[in-house]
Amino acid sequence: MRTDILYRDSFPRIQPKAMKTFFPAVMLLCVSFSWISSAGAQSRPEDGGHELEVWTGGGHSAIGGSRATSVWNGGVRYGWVLTRPHGPGFLKGRFEYAVDAVPFFLVFQPANTAYGAGFNPFVLKWNFATRGRIVPYFELGGGVLYTNHDVPDRTNRVNFTPSAALGAHILRERYNWSVELRYLHVSNAGLDVHNSGINTVQVRLGIGRFFNHGAGLKSQPGTGTTIPRP
């Protein structure tokens, strides 16, 4: 009996109220995935194009800040590819601006399991210009996170989430995969006297598409740019 109790207590528990909010979040991700499956795609990031992606990721606390803490989150990204290829040599790429809706964000900390949601209005992404099926990228981003418990414990329920990531898109016929390594910092930026923060290293996976709203445009082979259809 004692062994069973210890076994059950070793896993984080999610409160029923959090679960009621969790299901609409899952539905939002499913609807976004259905839209991705039906939308028209293009081969790669192109100037004037757009990106839609459903993603999820998780990781554990790293050096600095609160320890013994894990996070798992998921969201939907919409991006705008704003420029043509710029830069020298292997650094040549396109600049993309994106926003993330994060309908679920779980923080497994020693005191409790906190559930939250967030929004990242600043995602600055550099898609390297390659000709193959692998398109590396680097990005910097930031947003805000609201949780039902203090994160970390005894600090604040409102936190900010600056991050940096290095990843790659794996281009496919119908949709694209992405995989990345992300550093995510969670802190209240002085909103509370206590601000220990959380530093995490995450692995994130995504599935999405690049597409173009511009009717009457087609991709110019070998350049990644769009030209009017004859």
Coordinates of C-alpha atoms in Angstrom, one line a residue:
M1 CA 0.0 0.0 0.0
R2 CA 2.8 2.4 0.9
T3 CA 4.6 1.7 -2.4
D4 CA 1.4 2.5 -4.3
I5 CA 1.0 5.8 -2.6
L6 CA 4.6 6.8 -3.3
Y7 CA 4.1 5.7 -6.9
R8 CA 1.0 7.8 -7.4
D9 CA 2.5 10.9 -5.7
S10 CA 5.6 10.8 -8.0
F11 CA 3.5 12.0 -10.9
P12 CA 2.2 15.6 -11.3
R13 CA -1.5 16.1 -11.0
I14 CA -3.6 18.4 -13.1
Q15 CA -6.6 19.9 -11.4
P16 CA -10.1 19.4 -12.8
K17 CA -10.5 23.2 -13.5
A18 CA -7.4 23.1 -15.6
M19 CA -8.6 20.1 -17.5
K20 CA -11.8 22.0 -18.5
T21 CA -9.6 24.6 -20.1
F22 CA -7.3 22.1 -21.5
F23 CA -9.8 20.5 -23.8
P24 CA -10.8 23.7 -25.7
A25 CA -7.0 24.2 -26.2
V26 CA -6.7 20.8 -27.8
M27 CA -9.7 21.5 -30.0
L28 CA -8.1 24.7 -31.2
L29 CA -4.9 22.8 -32.2
C30 CA -7.0 20.2 -34.0
V31 CA -8.9 22.8 -36.0
S32 CA -5.6 24.5 -36.9
F33 CA -4.2 21.1 -38.0
S34 CA -7.3 20.5 -40.2
W35 CA -6.9 23.9 -41.9
I36 CA -3.2 23.1 -42.6
S37 CA -4.2 19.8 -44.2
S38 CA -6.6 21.5 -46.6
A39 CA -4.7 24.7 -47.4
G40 CA -2.7 25.1 -50.6
A41 CA 1.1 24.7 -50.0
Q42 CA 4.2 26.1 -51.6
S43 CA 7.6 24.4 -51.6
R44 CA 9.5 26.7 -49.2
P45 CA 9.5 30.1 -47.5
E46 CA 9.0 32.8 -50.2
D47 CA 8.9 36.6 -50.0
G48 CA 5.3 37.6 -49.6
G49 CA 4.4 34.2 -48.3
H50 CA 2.8 33.1 -45.0
E51 CA 3.4 30.3 -42.5
L52 CA 0.8 28.4 -40.5
E53 CA 2.1 25.8 -38.0
V54 CA 0.9 23.8 -35.0
W55 CA 3.6 23.0 -32.5
T56 CA 4.3 21.4 -29.2
G57 CA 7.4 21.2 -27.0
G58 CA 8.7 20.4 -23.6
G59 CA 11.9 20.4 -21.5
H60 CA 13.4 20.7 -18.1
S61 CA 14.9 23.5 -16.0
A62 CA 18.5 24.4 -16.7
I63 CA 21.3 26.2 -14.9
G64 CA 20.1 29.3 -13.1
G65 CA 16.6 30.1 -11.6
S66 CA 14.3 27.5 -10.1
R67 CA 15.3 23.9 -10.3
A68 CA 13.4 20.5 -10.5
T69 CA 10.8 22.1 -12.9
S70 CA 9.6 20.8 -16.2
V71 CA 7.4 22.5 -18.8
W72 CA 5.2 21.3 -21.7
N73 CA 3.3 23.7 -24.0
G74 CA 1.7 23.8 -27.4
G75 CA 0.4 26.5 -29.7
V76 CA -0.4 27.8 -33.2
R77 CA 1.9 30.1 -35.2
Y78 CA 1.0 32.5 -38.0
G79 CA 3.9 34.2 -39.8
W80 CA 4.6 36.6 -42.6
V81 CA 7.7 36.2 -44.8
L82 CA 8.6 39.9 -45.3
T83 CA 11.8 40.0 -47.4
R84 CA 13.7 38.6 -50.3
P85 CA 16.9 36.7 -49.6
H86 CA 19.5 39.0 -48.0
G87 CA 23.0 38.5 -46.5
P88 CA 26.4 37.1 -47.5
G89 CA 27.2 33.5 -48.2
F90 CA 25.7 30.9 -45.9
L91 CA 24.0 33.6 -43.8
K92 CA 21.7 34.6 -46.7
G93 CA 18.1 34.3 -45.8
R94 CA 14.6 35.8 -45.5
F95 CA 13.2 37.7 -42.5
E96 CA 9.9 36.5 -41.1
Y97 CA 7.7 38.0 -38.5
A98 CA 5.3 35.7 -36.6
V99 CA 2.9 35.5 -33.6
D100 CA 2.1 32.5 -31.4
A101 CA -1.1 31.7 -29.6
V102 CA -0.3 29.3 -26.8
P103 CA -3.6 27.9 -25.5
F104 CA -1.9 25.5 -23.0
F105 CA 1.2 25.8 -21.0
L106 CA 1.9 23.3 -18.1
V107 CA 4.6 23.9 -15.5
F108 CA 5.4 20.9 -13.3
Q109 CA 7.0 22.3 -10.2
P110 CA 7.7 20.8 -6.7
A111 CA 4.8 22.7 -5.1
N112 CA 2.1 22.0 -7.7
T113 CA 1.3 21.8 -11.4
A114 CA 0.5 25.1 -12.9
Y115 CA -1.7 25.4 -16.0
G116 CA -1.7 28.5 -18.1
A117 CA -2.0 30.2 -21.5
G118 CA 0.0 32.8 -23.3
F119 CA 0.5 34.9 -26.3
N120 CA 3.8 35.7 -28.1
P121 CA 3.4 38.9 -30.2
F122 CA 7.1 39.2 -31.1
V123 CA 8.7 36.4 -33.0
L124 CA 11.6 37.5 -35.2
K125 CA 12.7 34.6 -37.5
W126 CA 15.5 34.2 -40.0
N127 CA 14.9 31.5 -42.6
F128 CA 18.2 30.6 -44.3
A129 CA 18.0 30.5 -48.1
T130 CA 18.7 26.9 -49.1
R131 CA 17.8 24.9 -52.2
G132 CA 17.3 21.5 -50.6
R133 CA 14.5 20.1 -48.4
I134 CA 16.1 21.3 -45.2
V135 CA 15.6 24.9 -44.4
P136 CA 17.5 25.9 -41.1
Y137 CA 16.3 28.9 -39.2
F138 CA 17.1 31.0 -36.1
E139 CA 14.6 33.0 -34.1
L140 CA 14.2 35.3 -31.1
G141 CA 10.8 35.8 -29.5
G142 CA 8.9 36.9 -26.4
G143 CA 5.5 37.0 -24.9
V144 CA 3.4 36.8 -21.8
L145 CA 2.1 33.9 -19.8
Y146 CA -0.8 33.7 -17.4
T147 CA -1.1 30.7 -15.0
N148 CA -3.5 29.5 -12.3
H149 CA -0.6 29.2 -9.7
D150 CA 2.4 31.3 -9.0
V151 CA 5.3 30.3 -11.4
P152 CA 7.8 29.8 -9.7
D153 CA 6.0 29.1 -6.4
R154 CA 5.3 32.1 -4.2
T155 CA 6.2 34.7 -6.9
N156 CA 3.6 35.7 -9.5
R157 CA 0.9 34.4 -11.8
V158 CA 1.9 36.7 -14.6
N159 CA 5.2 36.1 -16.3
F160 CA 7.1 37.0 -19.5
T161 CA 8.7 34.4 -21.8
P162 CA 11.7 35.6 -23.8
S163 CA 13.2 32.8 -25.9
A164 CA 15.8 31.9 -28.6
A165 CA 15.7 28.9 -30.9
L166 CA 17.7 27.1 -33.6
G167 CA 15.9 24.7 -35.8
A168 CA 15.1 23.4 -39.3
H169 CA 12.1 22.9 -41.5
I170 CA 11.9 19.6 -43.3
L171 CA 10.0 20.3 -46.5
R172 CA 7.4 17.7 -47.7
E173 CA 4.9 17.6 -50.5
R174 CA 1.7 18.2 -48.4
Y175 CA 3.1 19.8 -45.3
N176 CA 6.4 20.6 -43.5
W177 CA 7.9 19.3 -40.3
S178 CA 10.0 21.4 -38.0
V179 CA 12.3 20.4 -35.2
E180 CA 14.2 22.8 -32.9
L181 CA 16.2 23.3 -29.7
R182 CA 14.8 26.2 -27.7
Y183 CA 16.0 28.2 -24.7
L184 CA 13.0 29.6 -22.8
H185 CA 13.2 32.0 -19.8
V186 CA 10.1 32.5 -17.6
S187 CA 10.1 35.4 -15.1
N188 CA 7.9 38.2 -13.9
A189 CA 10.4 40.9 -14.7
G190 CA 10.1 42.5 -11.3
L191 CA 6.3 42.5 -11.0
D192 CA 6.8 40.7 -7.7
V193 CA 9.5 41.2 -5.0
H194 CA 10.4 37.5 -5.5
N195 CA 11.6 36.8 -9.1
S196 CA 13.7 33.6 -9.2
G197 CA 12.5 32.7 -12.7
I198 CA 12.9 29.5 -14.6
N199 CA 15.4 28.7 -17.4
T200 CA 14.5 25.8 -19.5
V201 CA 15.9 24.0 -22.5
Q202 CA 13.2 22.5 -24.8
V203 CA 12.8 20.3 -27.8
R204 CA 9.9 21.5 -30.0
L205 CA 8.3 19.8 -32.9
G206 CA 5.9 21.3 -35.4
I207 CA 3.8 20.6 -38.5
G208 CA 2.7 23.3 -40.9
R209 CA 2.7 24.9 -44.3
F210 CA 4.1 27.8 -46.2
F211 CA 1.5 29.4 -48.5
N212 CA 0.8 32.5 -50.5
H213 CA -2.5 34.4 -50.6
G214 CA -1.5 36.2 -53.8
A215 CA -3.7 34.7 -56.5
G216 CA -2.2 34.8 -60.0
L217 CA 1.4 34.3 -58.6
K218 CA 3.6 31.4 -59.2
S219 CA 7.1 30.3 -57.9
Q220 CA 10.1 31.1 -60.1
P221 CA 12.2 27.9 -60.2
G222 CA 15.5 28.1 -58.5
T223 CA 15.0 31.6 -57.0
G224 CA 12.4 31.1 -54.4
T225 CA 10.6 34.3 -55.5
T226 CA 7.2 34.9 -57.0
I227 CA 6.4 36.3 -60.5
P228 CA 3.0 37.1 -62.1
R229 CA 1.4 34.2 -64.0
P230 CA 1.2 34.9 -67.8

